[in-house]
Coordinates of C-alpha atoms in Angstrom, one line a residue:
M1 CA -12.0 1.1 -3.0
P2 CA -14.9 -0.4 -1.1
E3 CA -15.6 0.7 2.5
L4 CA -14.3 -1.8 5.0
P5 CA -15.4 -2.1 8.6
S6 CA -13.1 -0.2 10.9
N7 CA -12.2 -3.3 12.9
T8 CA -11.0 -5.1 9.7
G9 CA -7.2 -5.3 9.4
L10 CA -5.4 -4.9 6.1
N11 CA -1.9 -5.9 5.1
V12 CA -0.3 -3.1 3.1
E13 CA 2.8 -3.6 0.9
L14 CA 4.8 -1.2 -1.2
T15 CA 6.9 -2.8 -3.9
D16 CA 8.7 -1.6 -7.0
M17 CA 7.9 -2.9 -10.5
L18 CA 10.6 -5.6 -10.1
G19 CA 8.9 -6.9 -6.9
K20 CA 11.4 -5.5 -4.4
K21 CA 9.4 -4.9 -1.1
Y22 CA 10.1 -1.5 0.4
W23 CA 7.5 -1.3 3.1
T24 CA 4.9 -3.7 4.7
K25 CA 2.5 -3.0 7.5
L26 CA -0.7 -4.4 9.1
V27 CA -3.2 -1.5 9.4
A28 CA -6.3 -1.5 11.5
G29 CA -8.5 1.5 10.9
N30 CA -9.6 3.5 7.9
S31 CA -6.6 5.8 7.3
L32 CA -3.0 5.3 6.3
E33 CA -0.3 7.9 5.8
L34 CA 2.6 6.8 3.7
G35 CA 5.6 9.2 3.4
L36 CA 7.5 8.7 0.2
G37 CA 9.9 11.6 0.6
D38 CA 12.9 9.4 0.9
F39 CA 12.0 7.1 -2.0
P40 CA 13.6 7.5 -5.4
S41 CA 11.5 8.5 -8.4
G42 CA 9.8 5.5 -10.0
I43 CA 6.7 3.4 -10.3
Y44 CA 5.5 1.6 -7.2
L45 CA 2.7 -0.8 -6.4
L46 CA 0.6 -0.3 -3.3
T47 CA -1.1 -3.6 -2.4
L48 CA -3.8 -3.9 0.2
F49 CA -5.2 -7.3 1.2
N50 CA -6.8 -9.5 3.8
E51 CA -8.9 -12.7 3.7
Q52 CA -11.8 -10.9 2.0
Y53 CA -10.2 -8.1 0.0
F54 CA -7.4 -7.5 -2.5
A55 CA -6.5 -4.4 -4.4
T56 CA -3.3 -3.0 -6.1
K57 CA -2.9 0.6 -6.9
R58 CA 0.0 2.1 -9.0
I59 CA 1.9 5.1 -7.7
V60 CA 4.1 7.2 -10.0
L61 CA 6.6 9.1 -7.9
E62 CA 8.4 12.0 -9.8
K63 CA 10.9 14.3 -8.0

């Protein structure tokens, strides 16, 4: 992912493959800790976006 200025806010969403939204947050800064310990096994999509940037990463959670 490209380096973004530290004062740039990003919307972060975690959804499953059916589009169910599990988590959403506005993040300002360059780090994010996402605890997935309570989530069931499955494939999730982590989407980060703002006016100038959009990226989606796939997360495979196996327990």
